[in-house]
Short mmCIF file of the C-alpha atoms (twelve columns), coordinates in Angstrom:
data_MODEL
# 
_entry.id   MODEL 
# 
loop_
_atom_site.group_PDB 
_atom_site.id 
_atom_site.type_symbol 
_atom_site.label_atom_id 
_atom_site.label_alt_id 
_atom_site.label_comp_id 
_atom_site.label_asym_id 
_atom_site.label_seq_id 
_atom_site.Cartn_x 
_atom_site.Cartn_y 
_atom_site.Cartn_z 
_atom_site.pdbx_PDB_model_num 
ATOM 1   C CA . UNK A 1   30.275  26.096 103.349 1 
ATOM 2   C CA . UNK A 2   28.914  22.995 101.662 1 
ATOM 3   C CA . UNK A 3   27.073  23.759 98.404  1 
ATOM 4   C CA . UNK A 4   23.860  21.753 98.184  1 
ATOM 5   C CA . UNK A 5   20.818  21.566 95.927  1 
ATOM 6   C CA . UNK A 6   17.164  20.774 96.624  1 
ATOM 7   C CA . UNK A 7   16.273  17.746 94.512  1 
ATOM 8   C CA . UNK A 8   12.802  16.236 94.683  1 
ATOM 9   C CA . UNK A 9   13.022  12.787 93.104  1 
ATOM 10  C CA . UNK A 10  13.849  10.905 89.934  1 
ATOM 11  C CA . UNK A 11  11.011  12.687 88.144  1 
ATOM 12  C CA . UNK A 12  12.466  16.102 88.994  1 
ATOM 13  C CA . UNK A 13  12.954  18.182 85.840  1 
ATOM 14  C CA . UNK A 14  16.416  18.992 87.222  1 
ATOM 15  C CA . UNK A 15  18.467  15.814 86.920  1 
ATOM 16  C CA . UNK A 16  21.329  14.894 89.229  1 
ATOM 17  C CA . UNK A 17  23.616  15.357 86.241  1 
ATOM 18  C CA . UNK A 18  22.507  18.991 86.026  1 
ATOM 19  C CA . UNK A 19  23.069  19.410 89.764  1 
ATOM 20  C CA . UNK A 20  26.619  18.139 89.413  1 
ATOM 21  C CA . UNK A 21  27.199  20.471 86.473  1 
ATOM 22  C CA . UNK A 22  25.981  23.379 88.637  1 
ATOM 23  C CA . UNK A 23  28.870  22.631 90.994  1 
ATOM 24  C CA . UNK A 24  26.893  21.514 94.031  1 
ATOM 25  C CA . UNK A 25  28.160  18.416 95.811  1 
ATOM 26  C CA . UNK A 26  25.379  17.813 98.325  1 
ATOM 27  C CA . UNK A 27  21.750  16.866 97.761  1 
ATOM 28  C CA . UNK A 28  18.835  18.026 99.900  1 
ATOM 29  C CA . UNK A 29  15.901  15.667 99.451  1 
ATOM 30  C CA . UNK A 30  13.061  13.700 100.992 1 
ATOM 31  C CA . UNK A 31  11.031  10.529 100.497 1 
ATOM 32  C CA . UNK A 32  7.997   12.210 98.990  1 
ATOM 33  C CA . UNK A 33  6.353   8.910  98.125  1 
ATOM 34  C CA . UNK A 34  5.497   8.247  101.786 1 
ATOM 35  C CA . UNK A 35  2.518   9.925  103.387 1 
ATOM 36  C CA . UNK A 36  3.098   12.285 106.295 1 
ATOM 37  C CA . UNK A 37  3.373   10.205 109.453 1 
ATOM 38  C CA . UNK A 38  4.484   6.959  107.808 1 
ATOM 39  C CA . UNK A 39  7.788   5.376  108.796 1 
ATOM 40  C CA . UNK A 40  10.574  5.826  106.264 1 
ATOM 41  C CA . UNK A 41  11.950  2.291  105.723 1 
ATOM 42  C CA . UNK A 42  15.723  2.012  105.958 1 
ATOM 43  C CA . UNK A 43  15.917  0.151  102.644 1 
ATOM 44  C CA . UNK A 44  14.109  2.991  100.837 1 
ATOM 45  C CA . UNK A 45  16.411  5.597  102.345 1 
ATOM 46  C CA . UNK A 46  19.459  3.570  101.334 1 
ATOM 47  C CA . UNK A 47  18.084  3.025  97.826  1 
ATOM 48  C CA . UNK A 48  17.700  6.751  97.251  1 
ATOM 49  C CA . UNK A 49  21.074  7.449  98.842  1 
ATOM 50  C CA . UNK A 50  22.745  4.912  96.536  1 
ATOM 51  C CA . UNK A 51  21.072  6.472  93.496  1 
ATOM 52  C CA . UNK A 52  22.336  9.928  94.519  1 
ATOM 53  C CA . UNK A 53  25.851  8.622  95.169  1 
ATOM 54  C CA . UNK A 54  25.894  6.892  91.770  1 
ATOM 55  C CA . UNK A 55  25.814  10.415 90.293  1 
ATOM 56  C CA . UNK A 56  28.891  11.398 92.298  1 
ATOM 57  C CA . UNK A 57  26.865  13.381 94.856  1 
ATOM 58  C CA . UNK A 58  26.010  12.960 98.526  1 
ATOM 59  C CA . UNK A 59  22.653  13.047 100.297 1 
ATOM 60  C CA . UNK A 60  23.616  15.685 102.857 1 
ATOM 61  C CA . UNK A 61  20.294  16.902 104.297 1 
ATOM 62  C CA . UNK A 62  16.829  15.432 104.654 1 
ATOM 63  C CA . UNK A 63  14.275  18.151 103.882 1 
ATOM 64  C CA . UNK A 64  11.636  17.549 104.992 1 
ATOM 65  C CA . UNK A 65  10.623  14.877 107.438 1 
ATOM 66  C CA . UNK A 66  7.181   16.372 107.924 1 
ATOM 67  C CA . UNK A 67  5.533   16.550 111.335 1 
ATOM 68  C CA . UNK A 68  1.915   15.386 111.197 1 
ATOM 69  C CA . UNK A 69  -0.751  17.874 112.272 1 
ATOM 70  C CA . UNK A 70  -1.940  15.447 114.974 1 
ATOM 71  C CA . UNK A 71  1.479   15.806 116.608 1 
ATOM 72  C CA . UNK A 72  1.201   19.581 116.464 1 
ATOM 73  C CA . UNK A 73  -2.210  19.482 118.159 1 
ATOM 74  C CA . UNK A 74  -1.468  16.374 120.283 1 
ATOM 75  C CA . UNK A 75  -4.754  14.880 119.229 1 
ATOM 76  C CA . UNK A 76  -5.879  11.795 117.328 1 
ATOM 77  C CA . UNK A 77  -3.181  9.223  116.702 1 
ATOM 78  C CA . UNK A 78  -0.279  11.461 117.794 1 
ATOM 79  C CA . UNK A 79  1.367   8.833  120.032 1 
ATOM 80  C CA . UNK A 80  1.831   6.366  117.192 1 
ATOM 81  C CA . UNK A 81  2.882   9.191  114.871 1 
ATOM 82  C CA . UNK A 82  5.628   10.277 117.288 1 
ATOM 83  C CA . UNK A 83  6.840   6.676  117.491 1 
ATOM 84  C CA . UNK A 84  6.905   6.562  113.680 1 
ATOM 85  C CA . UNK A 85  8.905   9.792  113.612 1 
ATOM 86  C CA . UNK A 86  11.430  8.325  116.043 1 
ATOM 87  C CA . UNK A 87  11.838  5.254  113.863 1 
ATOM 88  C CA . UNK A 88  12.352  7.374  110.753 1 
ATOM 89  C CA . UNK A 89  15.036  9.382  112.582 1 
ATOM 90  C CA . UNK A 90  16.775  6.153  113.596 1 
ATOM 91  C CA . UNK A 91  16.676  4.880  110.009 1 
ATOM 92  C CA . UNK A 92  17.997  8.168  108.625 1 
ATOM 93  C CA . UNK A 93  20.882  7.995  111.107 1 
ATOM 94  C CA . UNK A 94  21.636  4.385  110.184 1 
ATOM 95  C CA . UNK A 95  21.808  5.479  106.539 1 
ATOM 96  C CA . UNK A 96  24.525  7.974  107.489 1 
ATOM 97  C CA . UNK A 97  22.538  11.174 106.902 1 
ATOM 98  C CA . UNK A 98  23.195  13.565 109.770 1 
ATOM 99  C CA . UNK A 99  20.860  16.538 109.226 1 
ATOM 100 C CA . UNK A 100 17.059  16.667 109.162 1 
ATOM 101 C CA . UNK A 101 15.195  19.896 108.387 1 
ATOM 102 C CA . UNK A 102 11.574  20.071 109.548 1 
ATOM 103 C CA . UNK A 103 8.969   22.712 110.347 1 
ATOM 104 C CA . UNK A 104 6.163   23.213 112.847 1 
ATOM 105 C CA . UNK A 105 3.952   25.533 110.804 1 
ATOM 106 C CA . UNK A 106 0.245   24.964 111.473 1 
ATOM 107 C CA . UNK A 107 -2.071  24.039 108.579 1 
ATOM 108 C CA . UNK A 108 -0.293  25.775 105.686 1 
ATOM 109 C CA . UNK A 109 3.355   25.254 104.843 1 
ATOM 110 C CA . UNK A 110 5.308   27.972 103.018 1 
ATOM 111 C CA . UNK A 111 2.749   30.239 101.360 1 
ATOM 112 C CA . UNK A 112 2.716   32.583 98.369  1 
ATOM 113 C CA . UNK A 113 -0.142  34.340 96.588  1 
ATOM 114 C CA . UNK A 114 1.593   34.821 93.220  1 
ATOM 115 C CA . UNK A 115 3.851   32.188 91.651  1 
ATOM 116 C CA . UNK A 116 4.607   34.233 88.532  1 
ATOM 117 C CA . UNK A 117 5.346   37.805 89.607  1 
ATOM 118 C CA . UNK A 118 6.732   39.716 86.628  1 
ATOM 119 C CA . UNK A 119 10.143  41.365 87.142  1 
ATOM 120 C CA . UNK A 120 11.816  44.229 85.312  1 
ATOM 121 C CA . UNK A 121 14.333  41.812 83.794  1 
ATOM 122 C CA . UNK A 122 11.348  39.876 82.303  1 
ATOM 123 C CA . UNK A 123 11.911  36.900 84.595  1 
ATOM 124 C CA . UNK A 124 9.371   36.003 87.259  1 
ATOM 125 C CA . UNK A 125 9.477   35.460 91.002  1 
ATOM 126 C CA . UNK A 126 7.371   34.197 93.868  1 
ATOM 127 C CA . UNK A 127 5.436   36.861 95.766  1 
ATOM 128 C CA . UNK A 128 3.313   37.148 98.876  1 
ATOM 129 C CA . UNK A 129 0.766   39.958 98.659  1 
ATOM 130 C CA . UNK A 130 -0.967  40.682 101.955 1 
ATOM 131 C CA . UNK A 131 -3.960  42.386 100.336 1 
ATOM 132 C CA . UNK A 132 -4.476  39.360 98.073  1 
ATOM 133 C CA . UNK A 133 -4.221  37.049 101.053 1 
ATOM 134 C CA . UNK A 134 -6.647  38.999 103.230 1 
ATOM 135 C CA . UNK A 135 -9.120  39.223 100.345 1 
ATOM 136 C CA . UNK A 136 -9.008  35.457 100.051 1 
ATOM 137 C CA . UNK A 137 -9.325  34.872 103.805 1 
ATOM 138 C CA . UNK A 138 -12.213 37.294 104.349 1 
ATOM 139 C CA . UNK A 139 -14.253 37.014 101.156 1 
ATOM 140 C CA . UNK A 140 -13.457 33.697 99.465  1 
ATOM 141 C CA . UNK A 141 -12.710 31.366 102.327 1 
ATOM 142 C CA . UNK A 142 -15.075 33.513 104.393 1 
ATOM 143 C CA . UNK A 143 -13.440 32.331 107.604 1 
ATOM 144 C CA . UNK A 144 -15.494 33.074 110.710 1 
ATOM 145 C CA . UNK A 145 -14.252 36.234 112.473 1 
ATOM 146 C CA . UNK A 146 -11.537 36.697 109.859 1 
ATOM 147 C CA . UNK A 147 -11.926 40.479 110.129 1 
ATOM 148 C CA . UNK A 148 -10.587 40.330 113.695 1 
ATOM 149 C CA . UNK A 149 -7.202  39.221 112.360 1 
ATOM 150 C CA . UNK A 150 -6.631  42.436 110.411 1 
ATOM 151 C CA . UNK A 151 -6.816  46.176 110.817 1 
ATOM 152 C CA . UNK A 152 -9.889  48.027 109.609 1 
ATOM 153 C CA . UNK A 153 -7.780  49.691 106.913 1 
ATOM 154 C CA . UNK A 154 -6.495  46.341 105.658 1 
ATOM 155 C CA . UNK A 155 -10.047 44.990 105.547 1 
ATOM 156 C CA . UNK A 156 -11.125 47.930 103.378 1 
ATOM 157 C CA . UNK A 157 -8.178  47.463 101.002 1 
ATOM 158 C CA . UNK A 158 -8.990  43.757 100.709 1 
ATOM 159 C CA . UNK A 159 -12.659 44.483 100.018 1 
ATOM 160 C CA . UNK A 160 -11.797 46.968 97.262  1 
ATOM 161 C CA . UNK A 161 -9.363  44.494 95.742  1 
ATOM 162 C CA . UNK A 162 -11.782 41.582 95.917  1 
ATOM 163 C CA . UNK A 163 -14.536 43.592 94.218  1 
ATOM 164 C CA . UNK A 164 -12.485 44.016 91.036  1 
ATOM 165 C CA . UNK A 165 -11.026 40.500 90.856  1 
ATOM 166 C CA . UNK A 166 -12.322 38.147 88.184  1 
ATOM 167 C CA . UNK A 167 -13.401 34.589 88.917  1 
ATOM 168 C CA . UNK A 168 -10.322 33.371 87.081  1 
ATOM 169 C CA . UNK A 169 -8.059  35.486 89.302  1 
ATOM 170 C CA . UNK A 170 -9.810  34.249 92.444  1 
ATOM 171 C CA . UNK A 171 -9.491  30.626 91.339  1 
ATOM 172 C CA . UNK A 172 -5.765  31.033 90.699  1 
ATOM 173 C CA . UNK A 173 -5.274  32.791 94.041  1 
ATOM 174 C CA . UNK A 174 -6.993  29.963 95.898  1 
ATOM 175 C CA . UNK A 175 -4.935  27.385 94.066  1 
ATOM 176 C CA . UNK A 176 -1.708  29.173 94.961  1 
ATOM 177 C CA . UNK A 177 -2.614  29.392 98.643  1 
ATOM 178 C CA . UNK A 178 -4.162  26.005 99.473  1 
ATOM 179 C CA . UNK A 179 -3.098  23.511 96.814  1 
ATOM 180 C CA . UNK A 180 0.358   22.993 98.258  1 
ATOM 181 C CA . UNK A 181 3.708   24.271 97.006  1 
ATOM 182 C CA . UNK A 182 6.798   22.125 96.272  1 
ATOM 183 C CA . UNK A 183 8.058   20.426 99.403  1 
ATOM 184 C CA . UNK A 184 4.908   21.295 101.345 1 
ATOM 185 C CA . UNK A 185 3.077   18.917 103.630 1 
ATOM 186 C CA . UNK A 186 -0.460  18.719 102.274 1 
ATOM 187 C CA . UNK A 187 -3.112  20.457 100.195 1 
ATOM 188 C CA . UNK A 188 -6.659  21.309 101.262 1 
ATOM 189 C CA . UNK A 189 -10.122 21.929 99.976  1 
ATOM 190 C CA . UNK A 190 -11.913 25.014 101.276 1 
ATOM 191 C CA . UNK A 191 -13.958 23.277 103.967 1 
ATOM 192 C CA . UNK A 192 -11.139 21.109 105.329 1 
ATOM 193 C CA . UNK A 193 -8.942  24.204 105.479 1 
ATOM 194 C CA . UNK A 194 -11.488 26.112 107.583 1 
ATOM 195 C CA . UNK A 195 -11.959 23.193 109.957 1 
ATOM 196 C CA . UNK A 196 -8.237  22.682 110.523 1 
ATOM 197 C CA . UNK A 197 -7.647  26.410 110.993 1 
ATOM 198 C CA . UNK A 198 -10.298 26.513 113.732 1 
ATOM 199 C CA . UNK A 199 -8.563  23.690 115.623 1 
ATOM 200 C CA . UNK A 200 -5.224  25.492 115.686 1 
ATOM 201 C CA . UNK A 201 -6.722  28.866 116.587 1 
ATOM 202 C CA . UNK A 202 -8.246  27.219 119.661 1 
ATOM 203 C CA . UNK A 203 -4.821  25.814 120.534 1 
ATOM 204 C CA . UNK A 204 -3.207  29.276 120.464 1 
ATOM 205 C CA . UNK A 205 0.449   30.292 120.406 1 
ATOM 206 C CA . UNK A 206 1.242   29.040 123.916 1 
ATOM 207 C CA . UNK A 207 -0.413  25.708 123.215 1 
ATOM 208 C CA . UNK A 208 1.411   25.230 119.904 1 
ATOM 209 C CA . UNK A 209 4.757   26.085 121.505 1 
ATOM 210 C CA . UNK A 210 4.090   23.672 124.387 1 
ATOM 211 C CA . UNK A 211 3.331   20.920 121.893 1 
ATOM 212 C CA . UNK A 212 6.521   21.664 119.948 1 
ATOM 213 C CA . UNK A 213 8.590   21.444 123.134 1 
ATOM 214 C CA . UNK A 214 6.831   18.211 124.140 1 
ATOM 215 C CA . UNK A 215 7.593   16.775 120.695 1 
ATOM 216 C CA . UNK A 216 11.252  17.793 120.902 1 
ATOM 217 C CA . UNK A 217 11.609  16.410 124.427 1 
ATOM 218 C CA . UNK A 218 10.832  12.969 122.978 1 
ATOM 219 C CA . UNK A 219 12.530  13.252 119.604 1 
ATOM 220 C CA . UNK A 220 15.819  14.959 120.423 1 
ATOM 221 C CA . UNK A 221 17.228  12.140 122.622 1 
ATOM 222 C CA . UNK A 222 16.513  9.706  119.787 1 
ATOM 223 C CA . UNK A 223 18.214  12.048 117.302 1 
ATOM 224 C CA . UNK A 224 21.269  12.367 119.567 1 
ATOM 225 C CA . UNK A 225 21.639  8.607  119.772 1 
ATOM 226 C CA . UNK A 226 21.161  8.268  116.008 1 
ATOM 227 C CA . UNK A 227 23.796  10.939 115.245 1 
ATOM 228 C CA . UNK A 228 21.238  13.221 113.623 1 
ATOM 229 C CA . UNK A 229 20.919  16.984 114.094 1 
ATOM 230 C CA . UNK A 230 17.362  18.300 113.768 1 
ATOM 231 C CA . UNK A 231 17.071  21.870 112.505 1 
ATOM 232 C CA . UNK A 232 13.716  23.608 112.575 1 
ATOM 233 C CA . UNK A 233 12.740  25.803 109.635 1 
ATOM 234 C CA . UNK A 234 11.221  29.201 110.449 1 
ATOM 235 C CA . UNK A 235 7.643   30.126 109.604 1 
ATOM 236 C CA . UNK A 236 7.228   31.299 106.029 1 
ATOM 237 C CA . UNK A 237 5.966   34.001 106.064 1 
ATOM 238 C CA . UNK A 238 7.105   34.756 109.632 1 
ATOM 239 C CA . UNK A 239 3.785   36.098 110.860 1 
ATOM 240 C CA . UNK A 240 0.259   34.824 111.420 1 
ATOM 241 C CA . UNK A 241 -1.821  33.617 108.477 1 
ATOM 242 C CA . UNK A 242 -5.558  32.949 108.854 1 
ATOM 243 C CA . UNK A 243 -5.270  34.044 112.489 1 
ATOM 244 C CA . UNK A 244 -3.098  30.967 113.170 1 
ATOM 245 C CA . UNK A 245 -0.442  30.818 115.890 1 
ATOM 246 C CA . UNK A 246 3.196   31.046 114.799 1 
ATOM 247 C CA . UNK A 247 6.100   29.984 117.039 1 
ATOM 248 C CA . UNK A 248 9.224   30.133 114.813 1 
ATOM 249 C CA . UNK A 249 9.100   33.671 113.432 1 
ATOM 250 C CA . UNK A 250 11.541  35.750 115.483 1 
ATOM 251 C CA . UNK A 251 14.888  35.574 117.225 1 
ATOM 252 C CA . UNK A 252 13.067  35.296 120.557 1 
ATOM 253 C CA . UNK A 253 11.087  32.321 119.216 1 
ATOM 254 C CA . UNK A 254 14.332  30.591 118.257 1 
ATOM 255 C CA . UNK A 255 15.818  31.285 121.675 1 
ATOM 256 C CA . UNK A 256 12.818  29.708 123.419 1 
ATOM 257 C CA . UNK A 257 12.953  26.574 121.256 1 
ATOM 258 C CA . UNK A 258 16.672  25.962 121.619 1 
ATOM 259 C CA . UNK A 259 16.666  26.657 125.350 1 
ATOM 260 C CA . UNK A 260 13.617  24.492 126.025 1 
ATOM 261 C CA . UNK A 261 15.446  21.303 124.994 1 
ATOM 262 C CA . UNK A 262 19.141  22.028 125.441 1 
ATOM 263 C CA . UNK A 263 20.970  19.597 123.200 1 
ATOM 264 C CA . UNK A 264 23.447  19.804 120.324 1 
ATOM 265 C CA . UNK A 265 20.871  17.887 118.256 1 
ATOM 266 C CA . UNK A 266 18.244  20.622 118.676 1 
ATOM 267 C CA . UNK A 267 19.163  23.089 115.960 1 
ATOM 268 C CA . UNK A 268 18.007  25.680 113.454 1 
ATOM 269 C CA . UNK A 269 17.699  26.013 109.706 1 
ATOM 270 C CA . UNK A 270 18.730  29.597 109.006 1 
ATOM 271 C CA . UNK A 271 16.340  30.527 106.192 1 
ATOM 272 C CA . UNK A 272 17.337  34.062 105.223 1 
ATOM 273 C CA . UNK A 273 14.200  34.667 103.197 1 
ATOM 274 C CA . UNK A 274 11.804  33.529 105.907 1 
ATOM 275 C CA . UNK A 275 13.354  35.446 108.789 1 
ATOM 276 C CA . UNK A 276 14.197  38.320 106.448 1 
ATOM 277 C CA . UNK A 277 10.591  38.913 105.449 1 
ATOM 278 C CA . UNK A 278 10.303  40.700 108.800 1 
ATOM 279 C CA . UNK A 279 12.230  43.951 109.106 1 
ATOM 280 C CA . UNK A 280 12.726  43.433 112.859 1 
ATOM 281 C CA . UNK A 281 14.737  40.227 112.402 1 
ATOM 282 C CA . UNK A 282 18.508  40.810 112.272 1 
ATOM 283 C CA . UNK A 283 19.989  37.796 110.493 1 
ATOM 284 C CA . UNK A 284 23.576  38.461 111.536 1 
ATOM 285 C CA . UNK A 285 22.537  38.777 115.183 1 
ATOM 286 C CA . UNK A 286 20.726  35.443 114.960 1 
ATOM 287 C CA . UNK A 287 23.912  33.787 113.678 1 
ATOM 288 C CA . UNK A 288 26.015  35.461 116.363 1 
ATOM 289 C CA . UNK A 289 23.670  34.259 119.119 1 
ATOM 290 C CA . UNK A 290 22.827  30.692 118.038 1 
ATOM 291 C CA . UNK A 291 25.432  29.971 115.354 1 
ATOM 292 C CA . UNK A 292 26.606  26.762 117.012 1 
ATOM 293 C CA . UNK A 293 23.093  25.348 116.523 1 
ATOM 294 C CA . UNK A 294 22.768  26.318 112.832 1 
ATOM 295 C CA . UNK A 295 23.154  23.144 110.784 1 
ATOM 296 C CA . UNK A 296 21.622  24.243 107.480 1 
ATOM 297 C CA . UNK A 297 21.121  27.519 105.609 1 
ATOM 298 C CA . UNK A 298 18.684  28.618 102.906 1 
ATOM 299 C CA . UNK A 299 20.359  31.603 101.291 1 
ATOM 300 C CA . UNK A 300 17.640  33.570 99.541  1 
ATOM 301 C CA . UNK A 301 16.631  37.200 99.512  1 
ATOM 302 C CA . UNK A 302 13.416  39.189 99.579  1 
ATOM 303 C CA . UNK A 303 12.208  42.722 98.924  1 
ATOM 304 C CA . UNK A 304 9.871   43.798 101.700 1 
ATOM 305 C CA . UNK A 305 6.875   45.899 100.646 1 
ATOM 306 C CA . UNK A 306 4.013   47.596 102.475 1 
ATOM 307 C CA . UNK A 307 1.659   45.737 104.846 1 
ATOM 308 C CA . UNK A 308 3.839   42.628 105.105 1 
ATOM 309 C CA . UNK A 309 3.953   41.912 101.373 1 
ATOM 310 C CA . UNK A 310 7.250   40.766 99.831  1 
ATOM 311 C CA . UNK A 311 8.683   39.121 96.747  1 
ATOM 312 C CA . UNK A 312 11.687  36.897 96.152  1 
ATOM 313 C CA . UNK A 313 14.636  39.017 95.052  1 
ATOM 314 C CA . UNK A 314 17.866  38.015 93.353  1 
ATOM 315 C CA . UNK A 315 20.167  36.333 95.825  1 
ATOM 316 C CA . UNK A 316 22.524  39.281 96.281  1 
ATOM 317 C CA . UNK A 317 19.948  42.058 96.160  1 
ATOM 318 C CA . UNK A 318 16.870  42.708 98.230  1 
ATOM 319 C CA . UNK A 319 16.596  43.764 101.855 1 
ATOM 320 C CA . UNK A 320 18.837  41.103 103.399 1 
ATOM 321 C CA . UNK A 321 22.562  41.863 103.527 1 
ATOM 322 C CA . UNK A 322 23.608  38.534 102.073 1 
ATOM 323 C CA . UNK A 323 27.324  39.332 102.158 1 
ATOM 324 C CA . UNK A 324 27.195  40.131 105.890 1 
ATOM 325 C CA . UNK A 325 25.144  36.998 106.547 1 
ATOM 326 C CA . UNK A 326 27.560  34.728 104.681 1 
ATOM 327 C CA . UNK A 327 30.459  36.387 106.498 1 
ATOM 328 C CA . UNK A 328 28.794  35.591 109.840 1 
ATOM 329 C CA . UNK A 329 28.251  31.957 108.808 1 
ATOM 330 C CA . UNK A 330 31.879  31.629 107.698 1 
ATOM 331 C CA . UNK A 331 32.980  32.989 111.081 1 
ATOM 332 C CA . UNK A 332 30.846  30.340 112.776 1 
ATOM 333 C CA . UNK A 333 32.556  27.663 110.695 1 
ATOM 334 C CA . UNK A 334 35.934  29.042 111.797 1 
ATOM 335 C CA . UNK A 335 34.861  28.716 115.444 1 
ATOM 336 C CA . UNK A 336 33.900  25.095 114.832 1 
ATOM 337 C CA . UNK A 337 37.241  24.284 113.254 1 
ATOM 338 C CA . UNK A 338 39.026  25.943 116.179 1 
ATOM 339 C CA . UNK A 339 37.163  23.523 118.481 1 
ATOM 340 C CA . UNK A 340 38.207  20.587 116.299 1 
ATOM 341 C CA . UNK A 341 34.749  20.101 114.786 1 
ATOM 342 C CA . UNK A 342 34.314  19.129 111.141 1 
ATOM 343 C CA . UNK A 343 30.839  20.637 110.718 1 
ATOM 344 C CA . UNK A 344 30.606  22.771 107.585 1 
ATOM 345 C CA . UNK A 345 27.216  24.420 107.126 1 
ATOM 346 C CA . UNK A 346 25.316  23.062 104.121 1 
ATOM 347 C CA . UNK A 347 23.712  25.899 102.195 1 
ATOM 348 C CA . UNK A 348 21.508  25.941 99.166  1 
ATOM 349 C CA . UNK A 349 20.272  28.633 96.790  1 
ATOM 350 C CA . UNK A 350 16.559  28.903 97.304  1 
ATOM 351 C CA . UNK A 351 13.548  30.091 95.299  1 
ATOM 352 C CA . UNK A 352 15.353  31.073 92.149  1 
ATOM 353 C CA . UNK A 353 13.636  33.161 89.490  1 
ATOM 354 C CA . UNK A 354 11.988  31.612 86.462  1 
ATOM 355 C CA . UNK A 355 14.126  32.698 83.505  1 
ATOM 356 C CA . UNK A 356 13.646  32.687 79.759  1 
ATOM 357 C CA . UNK A 357 14.373  29.125 78.666  1 
ATOM 358 C CA . UNK A 358 12.178  27.630 81.395  1 
ATOM 359 C CA . UNK A 359 9.199   29.999 81.281  1 
ATOM 360 C CA . UNK A 360 7.152   27.635 79.102  1 
ATOM 361 C CA . UNK A 361 8.155   24.405 80.840  1 
ATOM 362 C CA . UNK A 362 5.052   22.707 82.215  1 
ATOM 363 C CA . UNK A 363 6.924   20.734 84.880  1 
ATOM 364 C CA . UNK A 364 8.995   23.598 86.323  1 
ATOM 365 C CA . UNK A 365 8.307   23.818 90.056  1 
ATOM 366 C CA . UNK A 366 7.611   27.340 91.412  1 
ATOM 367 C CA . UNK A 367 10.835  28.644 92.918  1 
ATOM 368 C CA . UNK A 368 12.798  25.564 91.905  1 
ATOM 369 C CA . UNK A 369 13.741  26.128 88.281  1 
ATOM 370 C CA . UNK A 370 17.248  25.172 87.216  1 
ATOM 371 C CA . UNK A 371 18.532  28.420 85.713  1 
ATOM 372 C CA . UNK A 372 17.351  30.694 88.524  1 
ATOM 373 C CA . UNK A 373 19.010  28.573 91.185  1 
ATOM 374 C CA . UNK A 374 22.097  28.043 89.024  1 
ATOM 375 C CA . UNK A 375 22.464  31.828 88.817  1 
ATOM 376 C CA . UNK A 376 21.915  32.169 92.560  1 
ATOM 377 C CA . UNK A 377 24.429  29.445 93.412  1 
ATOM 378 C CA . UNK A 378 27.071  31.059 91.225  1 
ATOM 379 C CA . UNK A 379 26.511  34.423 92.920  1 
ATOM 380 C CA . UNK A 380 26.647  32.937 96.410  1 
ATOM 381 C CA . UNK A 381 29.744  30.923 95.534  1 
ATOM 382 C CA . UNK A 382 31.432  34.125 94.408  1 
ATOM 383 C CA . UNK A 383 30.719  35.820 97.734  1 
ATOM 384 C CA . UNK A 384 31.990  32.816 99.694  1 
ATOM 385 C CA . UNK A 385 35.195  32.650 97.679  1 
ATOM 386 C CA . UNK A 386 35.800  36.384 97.928  1 
ATOM 387 C CA . UNK A 387 35.296  36.435 101.700 1 
ATOM 388 C CA . UNK A 388 37.430  33.320 102.163 1 
ATOM 389 C CA . UNK A 389 40.198  34.819 100.018 1 
ATOM 390 C CA . UNK A 390 40.136  38.052 102.027 1 
ATOM 391 C CA . UNK A 391 40.616  36.054 105.245 1 
ATOM 392 C CA . UNK A 392 43.829  34.546 103.913 1 
ATOM 393 C CA . UNK A 393 45.387  37.935 103.194 1 
# 
């Protein structure tokens, strides 16, 4: 597998020199300076690629080329936005970058309620607490008919929790949920969030899936011609938030997407933490079924709690069998080599813990500290080497 590292830009607190010292050879990055929906100019892509290569690294994966909400709803200026997306894909291909990770999550990108969840080892992790989230949805955002999205018991738990929360706690919770996390598409104010949620709820799951397929039907042929493999990222968390439709949360969802537009360029990002936040998703089975379409892997782990809550675990602990998953991905790489394909799967450690030396750093991005990911990469590398060594015996 190809060891990669999520790097945001030249202002990232983790320099390319540090990435190289961590042992990664590939960079996963984006052009964050361009607004969602704008064309990525070829010269800007090449400039960033040259800067990365000057550090002895390679820009291996674009994450993310965001899909504008108007495309997801097929409203507003979606036709021009799709044309812009096509042009960006062409430019990425011309720059020699062959993998683009994207998502089709409505309104909110990856979502957590706690960015500093205290662990027994005194580090901190990202956490999604369902009771916190429901309390925000029902009693802070006060979304119309929010109670219909939850069980009566969950509503009572949220009410009890909300009643004892301070204004400071509520302000922090809202910031965590709607202000946008690293790599996310956009941030909202309370009113714009409610309005956008209502639009997607009216669209529904079938409508959102139809719009995704319509988008792919136009984009995938362009990606094929450009030599680019698109790989959709699963919903994170992989269940409805704010009553919104979700269409990339289960193995069946993946099957529908890949079958709807049957092309080698229509692929999947296997995010272990996203899929693994649901106990009914079997990660190894997903690899065994659609492994040939997996072009990128986020190897992170979670501990699942009651009511859909979870927190980010260490990479080799938690509820996902990371060793079995890596073994399945290595087997898929073997199948590719047997068919004469040179397509190693880029993987990156994801959502590392915040550890001692970086706890007080003001510019440390939640989930993207250096030491936590360095630790995770070392652990994952050890598993890969051990499994590879065992195959040679």
